[in-house]
C-alpha atoms as a printed R data frame, in Angstrom:
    type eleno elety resid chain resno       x       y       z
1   ATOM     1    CA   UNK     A     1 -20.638 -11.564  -2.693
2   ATOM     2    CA   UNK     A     2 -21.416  -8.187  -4.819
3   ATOM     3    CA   UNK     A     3 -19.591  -5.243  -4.706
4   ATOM     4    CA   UNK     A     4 -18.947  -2.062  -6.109
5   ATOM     5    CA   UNK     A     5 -15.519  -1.206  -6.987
6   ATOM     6    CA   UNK     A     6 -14.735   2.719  -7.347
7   ATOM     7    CA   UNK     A     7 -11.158   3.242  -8.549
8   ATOM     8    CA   UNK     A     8  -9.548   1.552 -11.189
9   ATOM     9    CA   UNK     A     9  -5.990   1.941 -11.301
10  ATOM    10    CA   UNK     A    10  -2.828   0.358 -10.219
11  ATOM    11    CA   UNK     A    11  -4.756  -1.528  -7.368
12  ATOM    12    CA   UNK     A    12  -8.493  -1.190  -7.839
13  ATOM    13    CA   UNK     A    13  -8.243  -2.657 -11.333
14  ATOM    14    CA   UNK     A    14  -6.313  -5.608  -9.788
15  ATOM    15    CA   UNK     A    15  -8.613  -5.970  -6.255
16  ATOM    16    CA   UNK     A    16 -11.599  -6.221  -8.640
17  ATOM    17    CA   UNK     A    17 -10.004  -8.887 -11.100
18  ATOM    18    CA   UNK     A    18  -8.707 -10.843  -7.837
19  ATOM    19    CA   UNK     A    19 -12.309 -11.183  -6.402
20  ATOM    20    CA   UNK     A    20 -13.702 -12.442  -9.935
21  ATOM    21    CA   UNK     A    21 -11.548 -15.127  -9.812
22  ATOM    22    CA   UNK     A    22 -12.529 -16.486  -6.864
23  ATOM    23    CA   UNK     A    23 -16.411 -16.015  -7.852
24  ATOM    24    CA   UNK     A    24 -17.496 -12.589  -6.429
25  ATOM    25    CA   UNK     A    25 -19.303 -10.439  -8.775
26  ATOM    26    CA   UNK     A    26 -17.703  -7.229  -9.539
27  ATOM    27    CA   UNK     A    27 -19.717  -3.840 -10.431
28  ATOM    28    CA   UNK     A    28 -16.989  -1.668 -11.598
29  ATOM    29    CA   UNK     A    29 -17.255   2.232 -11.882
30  ATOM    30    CA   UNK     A    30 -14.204   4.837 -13.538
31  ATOM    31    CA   UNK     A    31 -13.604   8.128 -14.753
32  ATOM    32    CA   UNK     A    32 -11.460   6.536 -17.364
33  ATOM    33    CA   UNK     A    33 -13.531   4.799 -19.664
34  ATOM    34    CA   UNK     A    34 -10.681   2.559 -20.665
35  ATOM    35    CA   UNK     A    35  -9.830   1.367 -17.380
36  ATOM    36    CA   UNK     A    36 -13.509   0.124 -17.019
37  ATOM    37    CA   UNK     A    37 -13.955  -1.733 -20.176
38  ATOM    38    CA   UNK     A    38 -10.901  -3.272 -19.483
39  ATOM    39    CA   UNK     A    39 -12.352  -4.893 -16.682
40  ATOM    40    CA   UNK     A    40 -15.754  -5.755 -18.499
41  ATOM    41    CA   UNK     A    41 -13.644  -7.729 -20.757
42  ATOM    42    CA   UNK     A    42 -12.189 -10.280 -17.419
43  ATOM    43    CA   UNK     A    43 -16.206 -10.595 -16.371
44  ATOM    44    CA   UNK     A    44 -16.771  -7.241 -14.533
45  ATOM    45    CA   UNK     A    45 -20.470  -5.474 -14.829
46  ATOM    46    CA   UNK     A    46 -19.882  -2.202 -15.993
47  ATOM    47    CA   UNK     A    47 -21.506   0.990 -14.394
48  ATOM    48    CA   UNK     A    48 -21.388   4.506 -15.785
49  ATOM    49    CA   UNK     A    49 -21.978   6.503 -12.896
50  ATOM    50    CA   UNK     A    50 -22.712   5.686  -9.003
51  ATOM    51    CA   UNK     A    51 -26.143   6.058  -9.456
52  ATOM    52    CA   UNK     A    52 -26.127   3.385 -12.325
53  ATOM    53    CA   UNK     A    53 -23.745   1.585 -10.003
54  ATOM    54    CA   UNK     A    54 -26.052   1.776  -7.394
55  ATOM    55    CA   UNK     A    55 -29.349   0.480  -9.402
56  ATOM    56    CA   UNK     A    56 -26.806  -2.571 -10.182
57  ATOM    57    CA   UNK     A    57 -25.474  -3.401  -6.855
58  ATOM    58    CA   UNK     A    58 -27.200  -6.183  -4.292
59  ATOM    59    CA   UNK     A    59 -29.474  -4.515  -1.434
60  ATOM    60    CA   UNK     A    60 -27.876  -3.530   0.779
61  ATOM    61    CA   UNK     A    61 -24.712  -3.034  -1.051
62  ATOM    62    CA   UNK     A    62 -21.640  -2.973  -0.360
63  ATOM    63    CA   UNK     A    63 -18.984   0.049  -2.026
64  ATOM    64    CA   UNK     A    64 -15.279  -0.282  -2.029
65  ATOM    65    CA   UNK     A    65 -13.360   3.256  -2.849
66  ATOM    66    CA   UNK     A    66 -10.194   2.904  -3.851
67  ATOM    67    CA   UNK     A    67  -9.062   6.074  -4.527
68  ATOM    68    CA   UNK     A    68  -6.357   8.655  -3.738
69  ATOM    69    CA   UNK     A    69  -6.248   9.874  -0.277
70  ATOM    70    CA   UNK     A    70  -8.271  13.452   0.073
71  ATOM    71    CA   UNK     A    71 -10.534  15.182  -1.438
72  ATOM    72    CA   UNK     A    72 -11.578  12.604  -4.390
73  ATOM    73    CA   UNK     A    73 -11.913   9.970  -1.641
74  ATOM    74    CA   UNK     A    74 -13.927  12.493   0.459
75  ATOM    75    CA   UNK     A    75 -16.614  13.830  -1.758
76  ATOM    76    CA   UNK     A    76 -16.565  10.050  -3.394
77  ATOM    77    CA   UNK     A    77 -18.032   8.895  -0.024
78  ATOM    78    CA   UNK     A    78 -20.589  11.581   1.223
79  ATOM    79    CA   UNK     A    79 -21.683  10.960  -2.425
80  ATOM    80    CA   UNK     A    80 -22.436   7.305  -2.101
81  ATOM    81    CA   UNK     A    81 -23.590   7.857   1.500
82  ATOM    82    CA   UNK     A    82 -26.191  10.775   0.252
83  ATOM    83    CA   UNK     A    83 -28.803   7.988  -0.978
84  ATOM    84    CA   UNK     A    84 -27.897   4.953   0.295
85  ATOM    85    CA   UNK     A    85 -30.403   2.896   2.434
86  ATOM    86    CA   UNK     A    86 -29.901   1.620   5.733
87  ATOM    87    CA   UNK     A    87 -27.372  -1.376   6.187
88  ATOM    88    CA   UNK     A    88 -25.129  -0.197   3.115
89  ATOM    89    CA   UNK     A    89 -21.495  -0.644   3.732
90  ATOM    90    CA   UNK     A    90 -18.795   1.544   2.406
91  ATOM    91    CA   UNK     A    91 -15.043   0.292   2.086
92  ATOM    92    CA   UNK     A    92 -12.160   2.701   1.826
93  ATOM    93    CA   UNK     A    93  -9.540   0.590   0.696
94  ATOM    94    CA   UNK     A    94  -6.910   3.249   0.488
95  ATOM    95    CA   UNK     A    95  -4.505   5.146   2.291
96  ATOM    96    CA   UNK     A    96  -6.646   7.653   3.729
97  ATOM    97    CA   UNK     A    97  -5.568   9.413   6.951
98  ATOM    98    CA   UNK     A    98  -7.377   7.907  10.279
99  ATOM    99    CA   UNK     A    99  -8.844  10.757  11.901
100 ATOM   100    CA   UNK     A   100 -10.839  11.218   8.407
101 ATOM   101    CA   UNK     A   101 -12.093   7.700   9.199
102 ATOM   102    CA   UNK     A   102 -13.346   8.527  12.462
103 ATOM   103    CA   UNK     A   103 -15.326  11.766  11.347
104 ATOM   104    CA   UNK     A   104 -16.938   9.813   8.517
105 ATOM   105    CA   UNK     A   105 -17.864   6.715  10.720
106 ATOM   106    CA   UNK     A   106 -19.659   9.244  12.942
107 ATOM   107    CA   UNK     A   107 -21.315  11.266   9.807
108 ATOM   108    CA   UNK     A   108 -22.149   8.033   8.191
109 ATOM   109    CA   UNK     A   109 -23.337   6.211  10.871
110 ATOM   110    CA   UNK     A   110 -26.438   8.725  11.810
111 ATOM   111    CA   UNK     A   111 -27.850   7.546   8.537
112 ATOM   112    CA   UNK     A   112 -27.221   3.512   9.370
113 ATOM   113    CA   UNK     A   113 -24.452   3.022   6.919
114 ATOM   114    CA   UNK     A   114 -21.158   1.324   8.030
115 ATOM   115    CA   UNK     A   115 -18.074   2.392   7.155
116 ATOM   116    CA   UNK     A   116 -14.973   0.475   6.735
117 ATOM   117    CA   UNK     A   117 -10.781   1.609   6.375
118 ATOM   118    CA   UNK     A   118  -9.030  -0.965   5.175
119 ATOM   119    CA   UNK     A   119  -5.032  -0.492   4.835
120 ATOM   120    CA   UNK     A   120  -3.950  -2.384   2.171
121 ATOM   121    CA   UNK     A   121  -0.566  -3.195   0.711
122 ATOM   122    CA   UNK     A   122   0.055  -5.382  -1.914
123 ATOM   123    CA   UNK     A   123   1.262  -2.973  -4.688
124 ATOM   124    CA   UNK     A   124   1.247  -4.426  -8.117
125 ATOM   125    CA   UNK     A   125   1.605  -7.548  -7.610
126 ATOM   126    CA   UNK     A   126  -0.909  -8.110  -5.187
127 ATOM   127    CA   UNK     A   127  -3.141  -9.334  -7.657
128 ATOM   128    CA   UNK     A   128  -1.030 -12.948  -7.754
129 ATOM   129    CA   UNK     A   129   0.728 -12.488  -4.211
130 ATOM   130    CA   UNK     A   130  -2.845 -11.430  -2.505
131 ATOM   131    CA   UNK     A   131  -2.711  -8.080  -0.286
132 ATOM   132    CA   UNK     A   132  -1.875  -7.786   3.370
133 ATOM   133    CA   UNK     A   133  -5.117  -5.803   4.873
134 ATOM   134    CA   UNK     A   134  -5.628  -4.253   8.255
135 ATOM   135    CA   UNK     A   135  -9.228  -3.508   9.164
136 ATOM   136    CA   UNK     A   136 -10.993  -1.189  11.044
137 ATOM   137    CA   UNK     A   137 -14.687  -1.026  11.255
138 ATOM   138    CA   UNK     A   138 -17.591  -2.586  13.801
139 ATOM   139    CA   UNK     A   139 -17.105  -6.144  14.534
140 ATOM   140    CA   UNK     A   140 -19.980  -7.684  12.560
141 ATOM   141    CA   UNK     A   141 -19.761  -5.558   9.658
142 ATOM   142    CA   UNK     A   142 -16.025  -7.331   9.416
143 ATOM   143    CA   UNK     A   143 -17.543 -10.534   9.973
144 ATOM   144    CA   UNK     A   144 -19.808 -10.009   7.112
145 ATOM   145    CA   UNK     A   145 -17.430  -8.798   4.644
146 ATOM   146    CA   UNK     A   146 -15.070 -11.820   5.827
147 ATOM   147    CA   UNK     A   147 -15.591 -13.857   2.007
148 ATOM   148    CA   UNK     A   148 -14.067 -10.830   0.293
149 ATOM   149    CA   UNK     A   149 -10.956  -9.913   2.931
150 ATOM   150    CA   UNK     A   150 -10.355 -14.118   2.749
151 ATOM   151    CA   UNK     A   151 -10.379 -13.925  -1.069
152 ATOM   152    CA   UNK     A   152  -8.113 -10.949  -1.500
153 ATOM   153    CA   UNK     A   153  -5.905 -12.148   1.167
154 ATOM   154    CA   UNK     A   154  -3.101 -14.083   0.541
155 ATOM   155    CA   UNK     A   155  -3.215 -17.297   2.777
156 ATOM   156    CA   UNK     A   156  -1.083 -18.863   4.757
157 ATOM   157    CA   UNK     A   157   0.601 -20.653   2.078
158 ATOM   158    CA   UNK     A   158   3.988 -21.970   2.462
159 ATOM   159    CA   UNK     A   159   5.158 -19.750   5.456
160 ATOM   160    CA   UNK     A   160   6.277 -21.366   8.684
161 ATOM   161    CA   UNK     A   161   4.617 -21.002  11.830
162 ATOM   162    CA   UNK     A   162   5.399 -18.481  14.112
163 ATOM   163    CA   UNK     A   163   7.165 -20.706  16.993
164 ATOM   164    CA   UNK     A   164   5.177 -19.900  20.504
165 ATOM   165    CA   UNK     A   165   2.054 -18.497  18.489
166 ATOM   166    CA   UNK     A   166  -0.995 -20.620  19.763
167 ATOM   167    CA   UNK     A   167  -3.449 -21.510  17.456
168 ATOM   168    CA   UNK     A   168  -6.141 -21.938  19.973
169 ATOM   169    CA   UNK     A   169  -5.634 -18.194  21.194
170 ATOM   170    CA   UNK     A   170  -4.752 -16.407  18.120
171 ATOM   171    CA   UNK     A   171  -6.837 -14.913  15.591
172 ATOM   172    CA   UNK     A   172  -6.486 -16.938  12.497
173 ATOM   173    CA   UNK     A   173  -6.982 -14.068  10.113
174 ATOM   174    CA   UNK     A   174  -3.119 -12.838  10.422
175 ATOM   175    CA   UNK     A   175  -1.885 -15.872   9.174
176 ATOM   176    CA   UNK     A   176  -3.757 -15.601   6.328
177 ATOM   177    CA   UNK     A   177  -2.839 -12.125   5.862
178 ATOM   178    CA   UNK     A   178  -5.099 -10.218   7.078
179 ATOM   179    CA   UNK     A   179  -6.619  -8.799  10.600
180 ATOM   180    CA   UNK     A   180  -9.434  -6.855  11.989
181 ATOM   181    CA   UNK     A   181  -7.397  -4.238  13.625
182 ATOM   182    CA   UNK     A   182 -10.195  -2.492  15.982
183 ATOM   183    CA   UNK     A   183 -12.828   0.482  15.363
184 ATOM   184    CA   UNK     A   184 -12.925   2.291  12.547
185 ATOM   185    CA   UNK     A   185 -10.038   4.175  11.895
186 ATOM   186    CA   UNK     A   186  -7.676   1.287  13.319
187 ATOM   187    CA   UNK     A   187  -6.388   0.084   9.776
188 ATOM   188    CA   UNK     A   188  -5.388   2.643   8.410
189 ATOM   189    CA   UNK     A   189  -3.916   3.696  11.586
190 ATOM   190    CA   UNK     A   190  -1.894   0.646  11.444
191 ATOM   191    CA   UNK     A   191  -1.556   1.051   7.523
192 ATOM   192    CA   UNK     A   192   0.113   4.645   8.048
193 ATOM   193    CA   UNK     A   193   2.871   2.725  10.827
194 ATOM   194    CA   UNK     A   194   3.399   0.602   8.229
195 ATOM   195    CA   UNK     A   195   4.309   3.136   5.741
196 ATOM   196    CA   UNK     A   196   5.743   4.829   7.978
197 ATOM   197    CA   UNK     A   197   7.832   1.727   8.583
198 ATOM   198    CA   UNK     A   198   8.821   0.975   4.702
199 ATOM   199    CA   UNK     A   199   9.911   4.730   4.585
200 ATOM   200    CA   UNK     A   200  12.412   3.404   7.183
201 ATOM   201    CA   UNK     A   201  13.820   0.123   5.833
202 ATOM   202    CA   UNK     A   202  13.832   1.933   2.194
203 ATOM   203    CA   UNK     A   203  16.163   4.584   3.135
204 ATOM   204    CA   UNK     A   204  18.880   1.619   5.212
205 ATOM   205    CA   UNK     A   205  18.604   0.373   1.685
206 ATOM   206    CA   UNK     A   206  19.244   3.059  -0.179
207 ATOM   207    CA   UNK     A   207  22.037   4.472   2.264
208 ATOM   208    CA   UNK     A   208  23.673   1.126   2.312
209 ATOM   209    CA   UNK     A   209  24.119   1.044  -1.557
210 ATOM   210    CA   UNK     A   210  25.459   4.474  -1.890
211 ATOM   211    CA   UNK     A   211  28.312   3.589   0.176
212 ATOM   212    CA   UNK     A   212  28.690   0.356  -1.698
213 ATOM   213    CA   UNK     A   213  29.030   3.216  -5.051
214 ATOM   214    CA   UNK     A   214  30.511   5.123  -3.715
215 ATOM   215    CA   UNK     A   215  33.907   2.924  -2.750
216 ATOM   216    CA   UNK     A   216  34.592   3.421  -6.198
217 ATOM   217    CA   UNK     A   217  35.295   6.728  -6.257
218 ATOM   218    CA   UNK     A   218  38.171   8.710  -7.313
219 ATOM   219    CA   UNK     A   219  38.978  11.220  -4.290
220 ATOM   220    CA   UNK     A   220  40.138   7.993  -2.649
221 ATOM   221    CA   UNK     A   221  42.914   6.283  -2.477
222 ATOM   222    CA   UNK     A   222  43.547   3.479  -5.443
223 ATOM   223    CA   UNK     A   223  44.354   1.067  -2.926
224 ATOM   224    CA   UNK     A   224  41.142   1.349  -0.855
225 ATOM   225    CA   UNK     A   225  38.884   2.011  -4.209
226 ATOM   226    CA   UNK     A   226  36.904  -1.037  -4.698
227 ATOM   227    CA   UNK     A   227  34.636  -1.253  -8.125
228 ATOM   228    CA   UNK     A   228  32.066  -3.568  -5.929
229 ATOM   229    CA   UNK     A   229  29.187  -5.505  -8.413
230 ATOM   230    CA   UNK     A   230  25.637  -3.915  -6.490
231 ATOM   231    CA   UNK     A   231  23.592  -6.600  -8.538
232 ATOM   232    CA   UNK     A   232  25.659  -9.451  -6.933
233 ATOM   233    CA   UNK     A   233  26.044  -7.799  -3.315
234 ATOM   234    CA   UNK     A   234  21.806  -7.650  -3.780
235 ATOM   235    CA   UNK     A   235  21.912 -11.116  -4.931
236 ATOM   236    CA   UNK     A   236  23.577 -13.107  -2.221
237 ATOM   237    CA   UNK     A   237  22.136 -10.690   0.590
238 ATOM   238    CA   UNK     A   238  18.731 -12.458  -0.588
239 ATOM   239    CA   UNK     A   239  20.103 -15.294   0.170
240 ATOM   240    CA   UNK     A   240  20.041 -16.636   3.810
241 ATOM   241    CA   UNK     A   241  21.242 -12.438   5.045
242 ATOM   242    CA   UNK     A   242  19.070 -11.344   8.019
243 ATOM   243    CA   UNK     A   243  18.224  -8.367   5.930
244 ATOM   244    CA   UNK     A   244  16.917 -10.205   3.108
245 ATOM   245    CA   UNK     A   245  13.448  -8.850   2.274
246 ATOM   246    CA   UNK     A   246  10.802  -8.411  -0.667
247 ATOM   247    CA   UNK     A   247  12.580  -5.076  -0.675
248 ATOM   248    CA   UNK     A   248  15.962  -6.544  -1.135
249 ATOM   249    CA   UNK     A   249  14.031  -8.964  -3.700
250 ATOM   250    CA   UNK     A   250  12.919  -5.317  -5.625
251 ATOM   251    CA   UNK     A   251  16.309  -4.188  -5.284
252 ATOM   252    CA   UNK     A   252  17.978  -6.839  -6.514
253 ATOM   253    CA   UNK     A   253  15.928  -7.209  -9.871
254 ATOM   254    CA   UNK     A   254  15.988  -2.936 -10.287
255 ATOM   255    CA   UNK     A   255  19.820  -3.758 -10.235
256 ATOM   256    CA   UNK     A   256  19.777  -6.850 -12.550
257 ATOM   257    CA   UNK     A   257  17.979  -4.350 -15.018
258 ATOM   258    CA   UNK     A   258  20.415  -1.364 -14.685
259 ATOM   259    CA   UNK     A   259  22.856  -1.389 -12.089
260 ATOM   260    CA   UNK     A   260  23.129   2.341 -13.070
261 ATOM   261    CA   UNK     A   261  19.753   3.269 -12.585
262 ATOM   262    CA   UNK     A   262  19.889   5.254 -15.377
263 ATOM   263    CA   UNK     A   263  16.049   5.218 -15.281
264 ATOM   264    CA   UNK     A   264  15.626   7.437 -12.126
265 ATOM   265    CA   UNK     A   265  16.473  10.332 -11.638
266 ATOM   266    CA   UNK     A   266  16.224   9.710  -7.665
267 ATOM   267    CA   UNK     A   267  13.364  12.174  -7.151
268 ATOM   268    CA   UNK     A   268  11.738  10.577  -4.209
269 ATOM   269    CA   UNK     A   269   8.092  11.744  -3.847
270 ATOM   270    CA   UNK     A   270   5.782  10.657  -0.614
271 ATOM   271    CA   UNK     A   271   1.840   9.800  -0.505
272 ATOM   272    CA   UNK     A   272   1.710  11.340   3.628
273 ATOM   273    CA   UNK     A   273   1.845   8.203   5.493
274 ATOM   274    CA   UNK     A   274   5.088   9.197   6.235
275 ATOM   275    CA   UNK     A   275   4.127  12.608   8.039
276 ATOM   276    CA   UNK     A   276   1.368  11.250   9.662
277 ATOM   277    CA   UNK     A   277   3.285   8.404  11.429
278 ATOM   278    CA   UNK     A   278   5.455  11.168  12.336
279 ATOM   279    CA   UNK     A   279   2.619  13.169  13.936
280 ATOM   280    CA   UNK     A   280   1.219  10.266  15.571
281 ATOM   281    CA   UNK     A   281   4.149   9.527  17.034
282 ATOM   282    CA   UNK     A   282   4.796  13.216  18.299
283 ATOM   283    CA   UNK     A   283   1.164  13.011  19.935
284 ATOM   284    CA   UNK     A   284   2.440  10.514  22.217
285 ATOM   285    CA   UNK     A   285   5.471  11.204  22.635
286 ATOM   286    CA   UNK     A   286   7.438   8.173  21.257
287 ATOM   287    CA   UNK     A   287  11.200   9.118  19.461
288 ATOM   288    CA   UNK     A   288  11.123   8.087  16.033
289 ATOM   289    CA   UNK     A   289  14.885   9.047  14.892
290 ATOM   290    CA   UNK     A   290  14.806   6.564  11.797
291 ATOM   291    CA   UNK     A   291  11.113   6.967  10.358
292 ATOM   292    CA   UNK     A   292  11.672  10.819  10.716
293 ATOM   293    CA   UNK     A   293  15.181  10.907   9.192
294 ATOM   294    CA   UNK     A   294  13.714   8.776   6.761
295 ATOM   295    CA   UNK     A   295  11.214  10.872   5.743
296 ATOM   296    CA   UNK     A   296  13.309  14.265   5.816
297 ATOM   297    CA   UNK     A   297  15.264  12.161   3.504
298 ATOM   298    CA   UNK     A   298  12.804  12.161   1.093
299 ATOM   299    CA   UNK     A   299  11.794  15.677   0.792
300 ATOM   300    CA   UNK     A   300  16.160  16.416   0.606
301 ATOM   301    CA   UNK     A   301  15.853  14.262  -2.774
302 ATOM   302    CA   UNK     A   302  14.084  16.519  -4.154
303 ATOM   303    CA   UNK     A   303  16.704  19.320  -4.388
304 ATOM   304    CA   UNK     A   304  19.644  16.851  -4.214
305 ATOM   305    CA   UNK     A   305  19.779  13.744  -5.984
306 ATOM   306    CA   UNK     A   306  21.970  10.510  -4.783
307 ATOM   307    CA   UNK     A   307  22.076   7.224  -5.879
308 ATOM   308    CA   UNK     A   308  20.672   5.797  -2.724
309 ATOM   309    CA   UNK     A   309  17.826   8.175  -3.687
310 ATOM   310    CA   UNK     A   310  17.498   6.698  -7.759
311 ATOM   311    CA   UNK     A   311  17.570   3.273  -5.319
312 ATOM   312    CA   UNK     A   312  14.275   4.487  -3.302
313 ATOM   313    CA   UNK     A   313  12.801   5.551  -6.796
314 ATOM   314    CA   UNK     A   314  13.518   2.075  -8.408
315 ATOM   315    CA   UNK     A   315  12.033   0.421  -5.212
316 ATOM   316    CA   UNK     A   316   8.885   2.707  -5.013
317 ATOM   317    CA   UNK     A   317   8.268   1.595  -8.432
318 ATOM   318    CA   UNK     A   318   8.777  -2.322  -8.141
319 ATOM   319    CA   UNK     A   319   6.272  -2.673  -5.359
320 ATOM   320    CA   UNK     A   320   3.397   0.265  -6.670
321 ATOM   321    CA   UNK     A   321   4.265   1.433  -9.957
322 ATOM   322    CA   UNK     A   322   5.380   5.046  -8.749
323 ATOM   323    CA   UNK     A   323   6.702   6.910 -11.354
324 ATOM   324    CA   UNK     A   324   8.519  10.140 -10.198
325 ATOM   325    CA   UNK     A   325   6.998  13.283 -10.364
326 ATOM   326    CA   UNK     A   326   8.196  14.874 -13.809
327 ATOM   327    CA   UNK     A   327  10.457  18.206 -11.895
């Protein structure tokens, strides 16, 4: 298939790159002019506005934004939406906020163009590892776009089963990675729980190795003072722990590089997902103690730095590349 990628950074660049391989063609559009002919060079066509874009896309074609969440995502749509034909489908592959979804789906839809959320996570390395997607959007307009979800998805590959799941009942698209979630709005509904989610199991993390660091220190006694290695207490909880994860796995190398984390300063920013999950959950009226903590733990950072907080920083930046926000 052709599409139109909008947004080449940390994940567009690499969502783009993935699709080439497996044969889609690739229009790619950037502000940065570098980003774009960096993509030329692995077989993307190059386009130097959305207009240009446009004239070089398939009819009807297909537009995948992946930009930040807001305004840039915002005007990026009613933009391509402004003179696109009947049947064109627009992807937001980021981490917009769902109720956006739903008012755009409505907006776009009056002029016969589909819109599409798609929550993905995959982070940096999703180009090799594939990215987990959740989907909302109209049934058929999923079905359609099914080759390029498939292809960016990472497959089943070597993960067992899920004992009791019947094939003949279940969708076979989560295996693979990847699901059709419901209406529009529905991934990155699902997307924001998930952050939401990560916030959680981030901060048990985090809190977990400060104590470990702190058992060292001096306002104890000698005899209970223990100088514990964090890089091998990572290392074997990988290992066959219940509480092994790919966020242990990013842990454990963050440590292997400095078990100081002399890198981080431990100022722990947030993209919203966080807050969101948090007002979704106050809507109906579910008790979130962890995600919320979580998140409150976040903002404290900011003023107060531990090292379970230089641990969130190091982790933020093994799965997406954050880099703190200079204070």
């Amino acid at each position: 298939m052709k599409i139109g990628m909008i947004g080449l950074g940390r994940m567009g660049g690499n969502i783009a790159r993935r699709l080439m391989r497996a044969g889609h063609e690739v229009v790619a559009f950037d502000r940065s002019a570098d980003a774009v002919e960096a993509l030329t060079r692995d077989g993307a066509d190059a386009a130097t506005s959305l207009e240009d874009m446009r004239v070089k896309l398939a009819t009807p074609a297909i537009w995948w934004v992946m930009l930040p969440a807001g305004e840039a995502t915002e005007s990026t749509v009613f933009q391509i939406a402004e003179d696109a034909a009947e049947g064109e489908i627009i992807i937001d592959g980021g981490n917009s906020f769902w109720k956006d979804d739903v008012r755009r789906a409505i907006a776009l839809r009056e002029k016969g163009v589909a819109y599409v959320d798609v929550g993905t996570s995959g982070g940096v390395w999703g180009l090799e590892r594939g990215y987990c997607m959740m989907i909302g959007g109209d049934d058929a307009v999923v079905r359609h776009l099914d080759p390029i979800f498939d292809t960016l998805a990472p497959g089943t590959g070597d993960i067992v089963r899920t004992p009791g799941r019947v094939a003949e009942r279940a969708d076979p698209r989560a295996e693979k990675g990847y699901i059709h979630a419901g209406p529009t709005g529905a991934g990155h509904f699902v997307k924001m729980v998930h952050n939401g989610i990560e916030y959680g199991l981030m901060q048990a993390y985090a809190e977990g190795f400060d104590i470990l660091a702190k058992r060292a220190s001096e306002h104890l006694v000698p005899e209970e003072r223990f100088d514990i290695n964090l890089t091998d207490v990572a290392e074997v909880w990988r290992r066959g722990s219940v509480i092994s994860s790919w966020l242990l796995d990013l842990t454990a190398i963050a440590l292997a590089e400095d078990e100081k984390l002399g890198r981080f300063s431990g100022h722990v920013a947030d993209s919203g997902e966080g807050q969101w999950t948090i007002d979704a959950a106050m809507e109906e009226a579910v008790p979130v103690h962890v995600l919320s903590s979580a998140l409150f733990a976040r903002y404290r950072s900011r003023v107060d730095h531990t090292f379970g907080d230089k641990l969130l920083s190091a982790m933020r930046f093994g799965f997406g590349g954050h880099t703190e926000i200079p204070q």
